[in-house]
Coordinates of C-alpha atoms in Angstrom, one line a residue:
Chain M
M1 CA 0.0 0.0 0.0
V2 CA 2.6 2.5 1.1
A3 CA 4.9 1.4 -1.7
F4 CA 2.0 1.8 -4.2
I5 CA 1.3 5.4 -3.0
V6 CA 5.0 6.3 -3.1
R7 CA 5.4 4.9 -6.6
R8 CA 2.3 6.7 -7.8
L9 CA 3.4 10.0 -6.2
V10 CA 6.7 9.8 -8.0
S11 CA 5.0 9.1 -11.3
S12 CA 2.5 11.9 -10.6
L13 CA 5.4 14.3 -10.1
F14 CA 6.9 13.1 -13.3
I15 CA 3.7 13.8 -15.1
V16 CA 3.4 17.3 -13.6
L17 CA 7.0 18.0 -14.7
L18 CA 6.3 16.8 -18.2
V19 CA 3.2 18.8 -18.5
S20 CA 4.8 22.0 -17.2
M21 CA 7.6 21.5 -19.8
V22 CA 5.1 21.0 -22.6
V23 CA 3.0 24.0 -21.6
F24 CA 6.2 26.0 -21.2
I25 CA 7.2 25.4 -24.8
L26 CA 3.7 25.7 -26.2
I27 CA 2.9 29.0 -24.6
R28 CA 6.1 30.4 -26.0
M29 CA 5.1 29.2 -29.5
T30 CA 1.9 31.2 -29.4
P31 CA 2.0 34.4 -31.5
G32 CA 2.1 37.6 -29.4
C33 CA 4.4 38.4 -26.6
P34 CA 3.4 39.4 -23.1
V35 CA 6.0 42.2 -22.7
S36 CA 5.7 43.9 -26.1
A37 CA 2.8 45.8 -24.6
L38 CA 5.1 47.0 -21.8
V39 CA 7.7 48.0 -24.3
D40 CA 5.1 50.1 -26.3
Q41 CA 3.9 51.7 -23.1
E42 CA 7.4 52.6 -22.1
I43 CA 8.2 54.1 -25.5
N44 CA 5.0 56.1 -25.6
S45 CA 5.5 57.6 -22.1
R46 CA 9.1 58.6 -22.9
M47 CA 8.0 60.1 -26.3
Q48 CA 5.4 62.1 -24.5
A49 CA 8.0 63.3 -22.0
G50 CA 9.7 64.8 -25.0
E51 CA 12.5 62.3 -25.4
V52 CA 13.6 61.4 -28.9
L53 CA 13.9 57.6 -29.4
D54 CA 15.6 56.4 -32.5
P55 CA 15.1 52.8 -33.6
V56 CA 18.4 51.7 -32.0
M57 CA 17.4 53.1 -28.7
Q58 CA 14.0 51.5 -29.0
Q59 CA 15.6 48.2 -29.7
E60 CA 17.9 48.6 -26.7
L61 CA 14.9 49.4 -24.5
M62 CA 13.1 46.2 -25.8
D63 CA 16.2 44.1 -25.1
R64 CA 16.4 45.5 -21.6
I65 CA 12.8 44.7 -20.8
F66 CA 13.2 41.2 -22.3
A67 CA 16.3 40.7 -20.2
E68 CA 14.4 41.8 -17.1
H69 CA 11.9 39.0 -17.6
G70 CA 14.6 36.5 -18.5
L71 CA 13.1 36.1 -22.0
D72 CA 16.4 36.7 -23.7
L73 CA 17.8 33.3 -22.5
P74 CA 17.4 30.1 -24.5
I75 CA 14.2 28.3 -23.6
P76 CA 15.7 25.3 -21.9
I77 CA 17.6 27.6 -19.5
Q78 CA 14.4 29.7 -19.0
F79 CA 12.7 26.5 -18.0
V80 CA 15.4 25.4 -15.6
N81 CA 15.3 28.8 -14.0
W82 CA 11.5 28.7 -13.7
L83 CA 11.6 25.2 -12.3
G84 CA 14.2 26.1 -9.7
R85 CA 12.1 29.1 -8.5
M86 CA 8.9 27.1 -8.5
L87 CA 10.3 24.4 -6.4
R88 CA 11.2 27.1 -3.9
G89 CA 7.6 28.2 -3.9
D90 CA 8.2 31.3 -6.1
F91 CA 5.9 31.4 -9.1
G92 CA 7.2 34.8 -10.2
R93 CA 5.2 37.9 -11.1
S94 CA 2.6 38.5 -13.8
M95 CA 4.4 39.8 -16.9
V96 CA 1.4 41.9 -17.9
R97 CA -0.1 43.1 -14.7
N98 CA 2.9 42.7 -12.4
Y99 CA 1.2 41.1 -9.4
D100 CA 2.8 38.4 -7.3
I101 CA 1.4 35.2 -8.7
R102 CA 1.6 33.1 -5.5
T103 CA -0.6 35.5 -3.5
E104 CA -3.0 36.0 -6.3
V105 CA -3.3 32.3 -7.1
G106 CA -3.6 31.5 -3.4
R107 CA -6.6 33.9 -3.1
R108 CA -8.2 32.6 -6.3
M109 CA -7.6 28.9 -5.5
A110 CA -9.5 29.3 -2.3
V111 CA -12.5 30.6 -4.2
T112 CA -12.4 27.9 -6.9
V113 CA -11.8 25.1 -4.4
Y114 CA -14.7 26.4 -2.2
L115 CA -17.1 26.4 -5.1
G116 CA -15.8 23.1 -6.5
V117 CA -16.1 21.3 -3.2
L118 CA -19.6 22.6 -2.6
S119 CA -20.6 21.5 -6.1
L120 CA -18.9 18.1 -5.6
I121 CA -20.9 17.5 -2.4
V122 CA -24.2 18.6 -4.0
T123 CA -23.4 16.5 -7.1
V124 CA -22.5 13.3 -5.1
V125 CA -25.4 13.6 -2.7
L126 CA -28.1 14.4 -5.2
G127 CA -26.7 12.3 -8.1
I128 CA -26.5 9.1 -6.0
F129 CA -29.8 9.8 -4.3
L130 CA -31.7 10.4 -7.6
G131 CA -30.0 7.4 -9.2
V132 CA -30.9 5.1 -6.3
V133 CA -34.5 6.3 -6.3
A134 CA -34.8 5.8 -10.1
A135 CA -33.4 2.3 -9.9
V136 CA -35.6 1.2 -7.0
R137 CA -38.7 2.6 -8.6
N138 CA -37.6 1.4 -12.1
G139 CA -40.2 2.1 -14.7
K140 CA -42.3 4.4 -12.5
L141 CA -42.9 8.1 -13.2
I142 CA -40.0 9.1 -10.9
D143 CA -37.6 6.9 -12.9
S144 CA -38.5 8.7 -16.2
V145 CA -38.2 12.1 -14.5
V146 CA -34.7 11.3 -13.2
T147 CA -33.7 9.8 -16.5
S148 CA -34.8 12.8 -18.5
F149 CA -33.1 15.1 -16.1
G150 CA -29.9 13.1 -16.5
N151 CA -30.2 13.5 -20.3
F152 CA -30.8 17.2 -19.9
G153 CA -27.8 17.6 -17.7
M154 CA -25.6 15.9 -20.2
T155 CA -26.9 17.7 -23.3
V156 CA -27.1 21.3 -22.1
P157 CA -23.7 23.1 -22.1
A158 CA -22.9 24.7 -18.8
F159 CA -23.0 28.2 -20.1
L160 CA -26.6 27.7 -21.3
I161 CA -27.6 26.4 -17.9
A162 CA -26.0 29.5 -16.4
I163 CA -27.8 31.8 -18.9
L164 CA -31.1 30.2 -18.2
L165 CA -30.6 30.4 -14.4
V166 CA -29.6 34.1 -14.6
W167 CA -32.5 34.8 -16.8
V168 CA -35.1 33.2 -14.5
F169 CA -33.7 33.9 -11.1
G170 CA -31.9 37.1 -11.8
F171 CA -34.2 38.9 -14.3
L172 CA -37.7 37.4 -14.2
L173 CA -37.9 36.7 -10.4
E174 CA -35.1 39.0 -9.3
W175 CA -34.3 36.6 -6.4
L176 CA -30.5 36.2 -6.7
P177 CA -27.6 38.4 -7.7
I178 CA -26.3 37.5 -11.1
W179 CA -22.6 38.3 -10.7
G180 CA -19.8 38.7 -8.2
F181 CA -18.6 36.5 -5.5
H182 CA -16.8 36.6 -2.1
L183 CA -16.0 33.9 0.4
P184 CA -18.4 33.8 3.4
W185 CA -15.6 34.7 5.9
R186 CA -14.6 37.7 3.8
G187 CA -17.7 39.9 4.3
D188 CA -21.4 39.7 4.5
V189 CA -22.3 36.0 5.0
G190 CA -25.9 36.2 3.7
Q191 CA -24.8 38.0 0.5
S192 CA -22.0 35.5 0.0
I193 CA -24.5 32.6 0.2
R194 CA -26.9 34.2 -2.2
R195 CA -24.0 34.7 -4.6
T196 CA -22.9 31.1 -4.2
I197 CA -26.2 29.5 -5.3
L198 CA -26.2 30.1 -9.0
P199 CA -22.6 29.1 -9.7
V200 CA -22.9 26.0 -7.6
V201 CA -26.1 24.9 -9.3
T202 CA -24.5 25.5 -12.7
L203 CA -21.4 23.5 -11.8
S204 CA -23.5 20.6 -10.4
I205 CA -26.2 20.0 -12.9
G206 CA -24.1 18.3 -15.5
G207 CA -22.5 16.1 -12.9
I208 CA -25.8 15.2 -11.2
G209 CA -27.1 14.1 -14.6
G210 CA -24.2 11.9 -15.4
L211 CA -23.9 10.5 -11.9
S212 CA -27.6 9.7 -11.5
R213 CA -27.5 7.8 -14.9
M214 CA -24.4 5.9 -13.8
T215 CA -25.8 5.1 -10.4
R216 CA -29.1 4.0 -11.8
S217 CA -27.6 1.5 -14.3
A218 CA -25.1 0.2 -11.7
M219 CA -27.9 -0.3 -9.2
L220 CA -30.2 -2.0 -11.7
D221 CA -27.4 -4.5 -12.5
V222 CA -27.1 -5.4 -8.8
L223 CA -30.8 -5.3 -8.0
N224 CA -31.3 -8.4 -10.1
A225 CA -28.5 -10.3 -8.5
D226 CA -29.1 -13.5 -6.5
H227 CA -27.9 -12.3 -3.2
V228 CA -30.3 -9.4 -3.4
R229 CA -33.2 -11.7 -4.1
T230 CA -32.1 -13.8 -1.1
A231 CA -32.1 -10.6 1.0
W232 CA -35.6 -9.8 0.0
A233 CA -36.7 -13.4 0.5
K234 CA -35.3 -13.4 4.0
G235 CA -37.8 -10.6 4.7
M236 CA -35.3 -7.8 5.2
R237 CA -36.5 -4.3 5.2
E238 CA -36.1 -2.2 2.0
K239 CA -33.6 0.1 3.6
T240 CA -31.4 -2.7 4.7
V241 CA -31.4 -4.4 1.3
I242 CA -30.7 -1.2 -0.6
F243 CA -28.0 0.1 1.7
R244 CA -26.3 -3.0 2.8
H245 CA -26.6 -5.2 -0.3
V246 CA -27.2 -3.1 -3.3
M247 CA -25.3 0.1 -2.6
K248 CA -22.1 -1.6 -1.7
N249 CA -21.8 -3.4 -5.0
G250 CA -23.3 -0.6 -7.0
L251 CA -20.7 1.9 -5.8
M252 CA -17.9 0.5 -8.0
P253 CA -18.8 2.2 -11.3
I254 CA -19.7 5.3 -9.4
V255 CA -16.2 5.6 -8.0
S256 CA -14.8 5.2 -11.5
G257 CA -16.8 8.2 -12.6
F258 CA -15.4 10.3 -9.8
G259 CA -12.2 11.4 -11.5
G260 CA -14.1 12.6 -14.5
M261 CA -16.5 14.5 -12.2
I262 CA -13.7 16.4 -10.5
R263 CA -12.1 17.2 -13.8
G264 CA -15.6 18.3 -15.1
I265 CA -16.1 20.6 -12.2
F266 CA -12.7 22.3 -12.6
G267 CA -13.2 22.6 -16.4
G268 CA -16.7 24.0 -15.8
S269 CA -15.3 26.5 -13.4
V270 CA -13.7 28.4 -16.4
V271 CA -17.1 29.0 -17.9
V272 CA -18.9 29.6 -14.6
E273 CA -16.4 32.0 -13.3
T274 CA -16.4 33.9 -16.6
I275 CA -20.2 34.3 -16.6
F276 CA -20.7 35.0 -12.9
V277 CA -17.6 37.2 -12.7
V278 CA -16.1 35.0 -9.9
P279 CA -12.5 35.8 -9.0
G280 CA -11.3 32.2 -9.3
M281 CA -8.7 30.1 -11.1
G282 CA -10.8 29.6 -14.2
A283 CA -11.3 33.3 -14.8
L284 CA -7.5 33.8 -14.2
L285 CA -6.6 31.1 -16.7
V286 CA -8.8 32.7 -19.4
Q287 CA -7.5 36.2 -18.6
A288 CA -3.9 35.0 -18.7
M289 CA -4.4 33.1 -21.9
Q290 CA -5.9 36.1 -23.6
S291 CA -3.0 38.3 -22.6
N292 CA -0.4 35.6 -23.2
D293 CA 0.9 36.1 -19.6
Y294 CA 3.5 33.3 -19.7
N295 CA 4.1 33.0 -15.9
V296 CA 0.5 33.0 -15.0
V297 CA -0.5 30.5 -17.6
Q298 CA 2.4 28.3 -16.4
A299 CA 1.4 28.5 -12.7
T300 CA -2.3 27.9 -13.3
T301 CA -1.8 24.9 -15.6
V302 CA 0.7 23.3 -13.3
L303 CA -1.6 23.6 -10.3
L304 CA -4.7 22.4 -12.3
T305 CA -2.7 19.4 -13.5
F306 CA -1.4 18.7 -10.0
I307 CA -5.0 18.6 -8.8
T308 CA -6.1 16.3 -11.6
V309 CA -3.2 13.9 -11.0
M310 CA -3.8 13.8 -7.2
S311 CA -7.5 13.3 -7.6
N312 CA -6.8 10.3 -9.9
L313 CA -4.6 8.9 -7.2
V314 CA -7.4 9.3 -4.6
V315 CA -9.9 7.7 -7.0
D316 CA -7.5 4.7 -7.4
L317 CA -7.2 4.4 -3.6
M318 CA -11.0 4.6 -3.3
Y319 CA -11.3 1.6 -5.7
V320 CA -9.4 -0.5 -3.2
W321 CA -11.6 0.7 -0.4
V322 CA -14.8 -0.1 -2.2
D323 CA -13.7 -3.4 -3.6
P324 CA -11.0 -5.1 -1.5
R325 CA -10.5 -7.8 -4.2
I326 CA -8.6 -5.2 -6.2
Q327 CA -4.8 -5.5 -5.8
L328 CA -2.7 -2.4 -6.0
A329 CA -0.1 -3.1 -8.7
Chain Z
M1 CA 1.1 -55.7 -44.4
A2 CA -1.6 -53.1 -45.0
E3 CA -4.3 -55.7 -44.5
D4 CA -3.1 -56.3 -41.0
I5 CA -4.2 -53.0 -39.9
K6 CA -7.7 -53.5 -38.7
T7 CA -10.3 -51.0 -38.0
P8 CA -11.1 -51.0 -34.3
S9 CA -14.1 -53.2 -33.8
G10 CA -16.2 -50.5 -32.1
Y11 CA -16.2 -48.4 -35.2
P12 CA -18.9 -48.8 -37.9
Q13 CA -17.7 -50.0 -41.2
D14 CA -18.6 -50.1 -44.8
G15 CA -19.7 -46.5 -45.1
Q16 CA -22.2 -46.8 -42.3
Q17 CA -23.0 -43.5 -40.7
P18 CA -21.2 -43.3 -37.3
F19 CA -24.0 -41.5 -35.7
Q20 CA -27.3 -40.1 -36.8
V21 CA -27.1 -36.7 -38.3
I22 CA -30.1 -34.6 -37.5
E23 CA -30.6 -32.3 -40.4
E24 CA -31.2 -28.8 -39.1
P25 CA -33.1 -26.4 -41.3
P26 CA -30.5 -23.7 -42.3
L27 CA -30.9 -20.4 -40.5
P28 CA -32.3 -17.8 -42.8
P29 CA -29.4 -15.6 -43.9
V30 CA -29.3 -12.4 -41.9
N31 CA -29.0 -9.2 -43.8
E32 CA -26.6 -7.3 -41.5
F33 CA -27.5 -4.0 -42.9
K34 CA -31.3 -4.6 -42.5
R35 CA -30.8 -5.8 -39.0
F36 CA -28.7 -2.7 -38.2
I37 CA -31.4 -0.4 -39.5
K38 CA -34.1 -2.3 -37.6
V39 CA -32.4 -2.1 -34.3
F40 CA -31.4 1.4 -34.9
A41 CA -34.9 2.5 -35.6
R42 CA -36.4 0.6 -32.7
R43 CA -36.6 3.6 -30.5
K44 CA -38.6 6.6 -31.7
I45 CA -36.4 9.1 -29.8
V46 CA -33.4 7.9 -31.8
L47 CA -35.3 8.6 -35.0
F48 CA -36.2 12.0 -33.6
G49 CA -32.6 12.7 -32.9
L50 CA -31.6 11.7 -36.4
L51 CA -34.3 14.0 -37.8
L52 CA -32.9 16.9 -35.8
V53 CA -29.4 16.3 -37.1
L54 CA -30.7 16.1 -40.7
V55 CA -32.5 19.4 -40.3
I56 CA -29.3 21.0 -39.1
L57 CA -27.4 19.3 -41.9
V58 CA -29.7 20.8 -44.5
A59 CA -29.2 24.2 -42.8
G60 CA -25.5 23.6 -42.9
I61 CA -25.5 22.7 -46.6
F62 CA -27.9 25.3 -48.0
P63 CA -27.6 28.3 -45.6
S64 CA -27.9 30.9 -48.3
Q65 CA -31.2 29.5 -49.5
L66 CA -32.7 29.2 -46.1
A67 CA -31.6 32.3 -44.3
P68 CA -33.9 35.3 -44.7
H69 CA -31.0 37.8 -44.5
D70 CA -27.3 38.3 -44.9
P71 CA -25.8 37.1 -41.6
Y72 CA -22.8 39.4 -41.8
R73 CA -24.5 42.7 -42.9
L74 CA -24.5 45.3 -40.2
N75 CA -27.5 47.5 -39.8
L76 CA -27.1 49.7 -36.8
M77 CA -30.4 51.5 -37.4
N78 CA -32.2 48.2 -36.9
N79 CA -30.2 46.7 -34.0
L80 CA -31.7 44.9 -31.0
Q81 CA -35.1 44.4 -32.7
P82 CA -37.5 42.0 -31.0
P83 CA -38.8 39.1 -33.1
S84 CA -41.0 40.3 -36.0
S85 CA -42.1 39.0 -39.3
T86 CA -39.0 40.4 -41.1
Y87 CA -36.6 39.2 -38.4
P88 CA -38.2 36.0 -37.0
L89 CA -35.8 35.9 -34.0
G90 CA -35.0 39.6 -33.8
T91 CA -31.6 41.3 -34.5
D92 CA -28.4 41.5 -32.5
E93 CA -26.5 44.5 -31.2
L94 CA -25.1 45.2 -34.7
G95 CA -28.4 44.8 -36.4
R96 CA -27.7 41.4 -37.9
C97 CA -30.5 38.9 -38.3
L98 CA -30.3 36.3 -35.5
L99 CA -32.1 33.5 -37.3
S100 CA -29.8 33.9 -40.4
R101 CA -26.7 33.8 -38.1
I102 CA -27.9 30.7 -36.4
I103 CA -28.5 29.0 -39.8
Y104 CA -25.1 30.0 -41.0
G105 CA -23.6 28.8 -37.8
A106 CA -24.9 25.3 -38.4
R107 CA -22.1 24.4 -40.8
L108 CA -19.5 25.5 -38.3
A109 CA -21.1 23.5 -35.5
L110 CA -21.4 20.4 -37.7
I111 CA -17.8 20.7 -38.8
S112 CA -16.6 21.1 -35.3
G113 CA -18.5 18.0 -34.3
V114 CA -17.7 15.7 -37.1
A115 CA -14.2 16.8 -38.3
T116 CA -12.7 16.8 -34.8
V117 CA -14.0 13.4 -34.0
I118 CA -12.7 12.0 -37.3
I119 CA -9.3 13.5 -36.8
S120 CA -8.9 12.5 -33.2
T121 CA -10.1 9.0 -34.0
I122 CA -7.5 8.5 -36.8
I123 CA -4.6 9.9 -34.7
G124 CA -5.7 8.1 -31.6
S125 CA -6.4 4.7 -33.2
A126 CA -3.1 4.7 -35.1
I127 CA -1.1 5.5 -31.9
G128 CA -3.2 3.0 -29.9
L129 CA -2.5 0.3 -32.5
I130 CA 1.2 1.1 -32.5
A131 CA 1.4 1.0 -28.7
G132 CA -0.4 -2.3 -28.6
F133 CA 1.9 -3.9 -31.2
S134 CA 5.3 -2.6 -30.4
G135 CA 7.8 -3.7 -27.9
K136 CA 7.6 -3.0 -24.2
V137 CA 9.7 0.1 -24.4
V138 CA 7.7 1.9 -27.1
E139 CA 4.5 0.8 -25.5
D140 CA 5.5 2.1 -22.1
I141 CA 6.6 5.4 -23.5
I142 CA 3.4 5.9 -25.5
M143 CA 1.1 5.0 -22.7
R144 CA 3.0 7.1 -20.1
L145 CA 2.9 10.1 -22.4
T146 CA -0.8 9.4 -22.9
D147 CA -1.3 9.5 -19.1
A148 CA 0.5 12.8 -19.0
W149 CA -1.5 14.3 -21.8
I150 CA -4.8 13.2 -20.2
S151 CA -3.8 14.9 -17.0
I152 CA -3.6 18.3 -18.7
P153 CA -7.0 20.0 -18.4
P154 CA -8.3 19.6 -22.0
L155 CA -9.4 23.2 -22.0
V156 CA -5.7 24.3 -21.6
I157 CA -4.7 22.2 -24.5
M158 CA -7.5 23.5 -26.7
I159 CA -6.8 27.1 -25.8
L160 CA -3.0 26.8 -26.4
V161 CA -3.2 24.9 -29.6
G162 CA -5.9 27.2 -30.8
A163 CA -3.6 30.2 -30.1
I164 CA -0.7 28.5 -31.9
I165 CA -2.5 27.4 -35.0
G166 CA -4.8 30.3 -35.2
R167 CA -8.5 30.5 -34.2
G168 CA -9.9 29.7 -37.6
V169 CA -12.1 26.7 -38.4
M170 CA -9.1 24.5 -39.0
G171 CA -7.3 25.7 -36.0
I172 CA -10.2 25.1 -33.6
V173 CA -10.9 21.7 -35.1
L174 CA -7.3 20.6 -34.6
A175 CA -7.2 22.1 -31.1
I176 CA -10.3 20.2 -30.0
A177 CA -9.1 17.0 -31.7
L178 CA -5.8 17.3 -29.8
G179 CA -7.7 17.7 -26.6
M180 CA -9.7 14.6 -27.2
F181 CA -7.5 12.1 -29.0
P182 CA -5.8 10.4 -26.0
G183 CA -9.2 8.8 -25.1
Y184 CA -9.0 6.9 -28.4
I185 CA -5.4 5.8 -27.7
R186 CA -6.6 4.2 -24.5
L187 CA -9.7 2.7 -26.1
V188 CA -7.8 1.1 -29.1
Y189 CA -4.9 0.0 -26.9
G190 CA -7.3 -1.7 -24.5
Q191 CA -9.0 -3.5 -27.4
V192 CA -5.7 -4.6 -28.9
M193 CA -4.6 -6.0 -25.5
T194 CA -7.9 -8.0 -25.2
I195 CA -8.0 -9.2 -28.8
K196 CA -4.3 -10.2 -28.7
Q197 CA -5.1 -13.0 -26.2
N198 CA -7.3 -14.8 -28.7
D199 CA -6.2 -18.1 -30.2
Y200 CA -6.8 -17.0 -33.8
I201 CA -4.1 -14.4 -33.3
M202 CA -1.7 -17.1 -32.1
A203 CA -2.7 -19.2 -35.2
S204 CA -2.1 -16.3 -37.5
R205 CA 1.3 -15.8 -35.9
A206 CA 2.1 -19.4 -36.2
M207 CA 1.3 -19.2 -39.9
G208 CA 3.9 -16.6 -40.2
D209 CA 1.8 -13.5 -40.7
S210 CA 3.7 -10.3 -40.0
K211 CA 2.7 -8.0 -37.1
I212 CA 1.4 -5.4 -39.5
S213 CA -0.8 -7.8 -41.4
I214 CA -2.2 -9.2 -38.1
A215 CA -2.9 -5.7 -36.9
L216 CA -4.7 -4.7 -40.1
K217 CA -6.5 -8.1 -40.8
H218 CA -7.6 -9.1 -37.3
I219 CA -7.2 -6.4 -34.8
L220 CA -8.5 -3.4 -36.6
P221 CA -11.7 -4.9 -37.8
N222 CA -12.4 -6.0 -34.2
C223 CA -11.9 -2.5 -32.9
I224 CA -14.1 -0.8 -35.5
S225 CA -17.4 -1.3 -33.6
P226 CA -16.3 0.2 -30.3
I227 CA -14.5 3.0 -32.2
I228 CA -17.7 3.9 -34.1
V229 CA -19.7 3.9 -30.9
T230 CA -17.3 6.1 -29.1
M231 CA -17.1 8.4 -32.2
T232 CA -20.8 9.1 -32.2
M233 CA -20.8 9.5 -28.5
M234 CA -18.0 12.0 -28.7
M235 CA -19.6 14.2 -31.4
G236 CA -21.9 15.9 -29.0
G237 CA -19.0 16.4 -26.6
A238 CA -16.9 18.0 -29.4
V239 CA -19.8 20.4 -30.3
M240 CA -20.1 21.3 -26.7
A241 CA -16.3 21.9 -26.4
E242 CA -16.3 24.2 -29.4
A243 CA -19.3 26.1 -28.1
G244 CA -17.7 26.5 -24.7
L245 CA -14.4 27.7 -26.2
S246 CA -16.3 30.2 -28.4
F247 CA -18.4 31.3 -25.4
I248 CA -15.3 32.4 -23.5
G249 CA -14.0 34.1 -26.5
L250 CA -11.1 31.7 -27.2
G251 CA -12.8 29.7 -29.9
L252 CA -13.8 30.7 -33.4
Q253 CA -13.3 34.4 -33.8
P254 CA -15.9 36.9 -35.1
P255 CA -17.4 37.5 -37.6
N256 CA -17.7 33.7 -37.8
P257 CA -21.3 33.0 -36.6
A258 CA -20.3 30.4 -34.0
W259 CA -23.2 29.6 -31.7
G260 CA -21.1 29.9 -28.6
T261 CA -19.9 33.3 -29.5
M262 CA -23.4 34.4 -30.3
A263 CA -24.7 33.2 -26.9
N264 CA -21.9 35.2 -25.3
D265 CA -22.6 38.4 -27.3
G266 CA -26.3 38.2 -26.5
Y267 CA -25.6 37.7 -22.8
T268 CA -25.3 41.4 -22.2
Q269 CA -28.9 41.9 -23.5
L270 CA -30.3 39.0 -21.4
G271 CA -32.5 41.4 -19.4
N272 CA -34.4 42.8 -22.4
L273 CA -33.9 40.3 -25.3
P274 CA -33.2 36.9 -23.7
L275 CA -33.6 35.2 -27.1
L276 CA -30.3 36.7 -28.3
S277 CA -28.3 34.3 -26.1
I278 CA -30.9 31.6 -25.4
A279 CA -31.7 30.8 -29.1
P280 CA -28.1 30.0 -30.1
G281 CA -27.7 28.0 -26.9
L282 CA -30.8 26.0 -27.8
A283 CA -29.4 25.3 -31.3
I284 CA -26.4 23.7 -29.6
V285 CA -28.6 21.6 -27.4
V286 CA -30.6 20.4 -30.4
L287 CA -27.5 19.3 -32.2
V288 CA -25.9 17.7 -29.2
F289 CA -29.1 15.9 -28.3
G290 CA -29.4 14.7 -31.9
F291 CA -25.8 13.4 -32.0
N292 CA -26.2 11.7 -28.6
M293 CA -29.4 9.9 -29.7
I294 CA -27.8 8.7 -33.0
G295 CA -24.9 7.5 -30.8
D296 CA -27.3 5.6 -28.6
G297 CA -29.0 4.0 -31.7
I298 CA -25.7 3.0 -33.2
R299 CA -24.5 1.5 -29.9
D300 CA -27.6 -0.6 -29.7
A301 CA -27.4 -1.6 -33.3
L302 CA -23.7 -2.7 -33.0
D303 CA -24.2 -4.4 -29.7
P304 CA -24.0 -8.2 -30.1
K305 CA -26.3 -8.6 -27.1
M306 CA -29.0 -6.8 -29.1
R307 CA -28.9 -9.4 -31.9
G308 CA -32.3 -11.0 -32.5
V309 CA -34.2 -8.1 -31.0
E310 CA -37.0 -7.7 -33.4
E311 CA -39.6 -5.5 -31.6

């Protein structure tokens, strides 16, 4: 067990390293440069101050700003430098907006993780509950309602769900605020909760749809098994049969969907944070990508990849917990 | 000497039948194609989905005949009109006819669904086959790289690749394909690993067939069915991915009438003209739903367990 975890941790770190290398190169291949705007700015302000800048001086200025950001070095050396700083916990500064990335990312990560964990809880509780109900009442009205809802959640893109929610609850009913977010311990708690509802619902609906479908079919498979029929025949109560005999075996496929769910919620946070103007990691990623902010893109991707890899590891450990027959290899 | 060899006494001689052969009436030949159609069309909702996709396909092929107006012509005097007889869905902020733009967007949506899936299938299957058929070293390298690629949030790949190639139709198609293809590597690799265990592969090897001919003659045909099922299932996902990218402004660039971009443009007017963002969004839902239903139908029709279902 310990050996397995250690081995997986090592390979996870290797994956994160590989990914950061790929992103490091790819982001430098994109057209447009994060500091050229800075150069233009500098030149303009100096020209306005009455300074005369000939092309040679402009070039010198550009070289100096490039050198300040370490962009004049060969890419492999840039990467090693970046890696060395990152391992010491220094993600550098934003090249475009000049904030300290570690503080900014820390603040935003708290927001995204807060919303993500809430959505994950809502998704798991409601998804499994609806799936179990649909399976137990197979063929009844509630089953078709849950199944259609599942299809809805998997067909409707997150942004349309958000748009519809904003339209209904923000404009028609005027119940909930349609943008902005702050953590409950950073200001008015009531307002924070009201601002949390729409983003969390948007993030959860797709997952609830998928999870309830998965749970339903997993439960249906188990419901027809011999040991369940025996349990019924012994005269056990419905609750005991469902929870002790069906759920335990039906959990397996659900666990396998868990990794995808976590990834889905983090992927969805990009759209949700853009629509609801939430200051989280997803919004930061889009912003950094749009302005080609190398350091910020690098930091956000590495963190997101790290989360993905770690959640995969957790999922694998959960397999063993759910089904002790599985051997960790 | 030959006469000395006797047939064992227990065996029947002189052309007697060793045991009674019961003549079974031959099974009627099954027309695979007909069976496929029959199972596919078994569920009404699948046919409905097919119909939706066909409608969008027609819109995608003949947009200029169907659209009431020019989707690109700006008309600032007539902007933000509510639906009327001239503009069935109203006009956007720049006075362009919303319905015409949705109709012109159909082609982009179809391309982003179909082309991405085809490209990622081809790349993914080829790599998966290679991984399943090469030595331990190559196999390990490919599969570990696949693990790494899958761990990058797909959105990051799509945005980066889109930025590098350019956010035209081709660029976005490639970007989404590169975000999706590792799934196919795993799928095909898994299939190869399972099929390789079969005795007929061993027989083929014993007869001296080369690896490549085994891969093409035996393995690939056995992978086709799960590949097709996954492809149709992924088309809806690809359309959604393109719409999401366009929605956050990192997909197809204006003036391309991408449904996601339109939904985002209309969002600022949600309070007074909700249709501007909801209508393009619904168009995406319709297409995704259609693709998913077709996928369900094809999965059932290719599922060996569904053979003989005649209802």
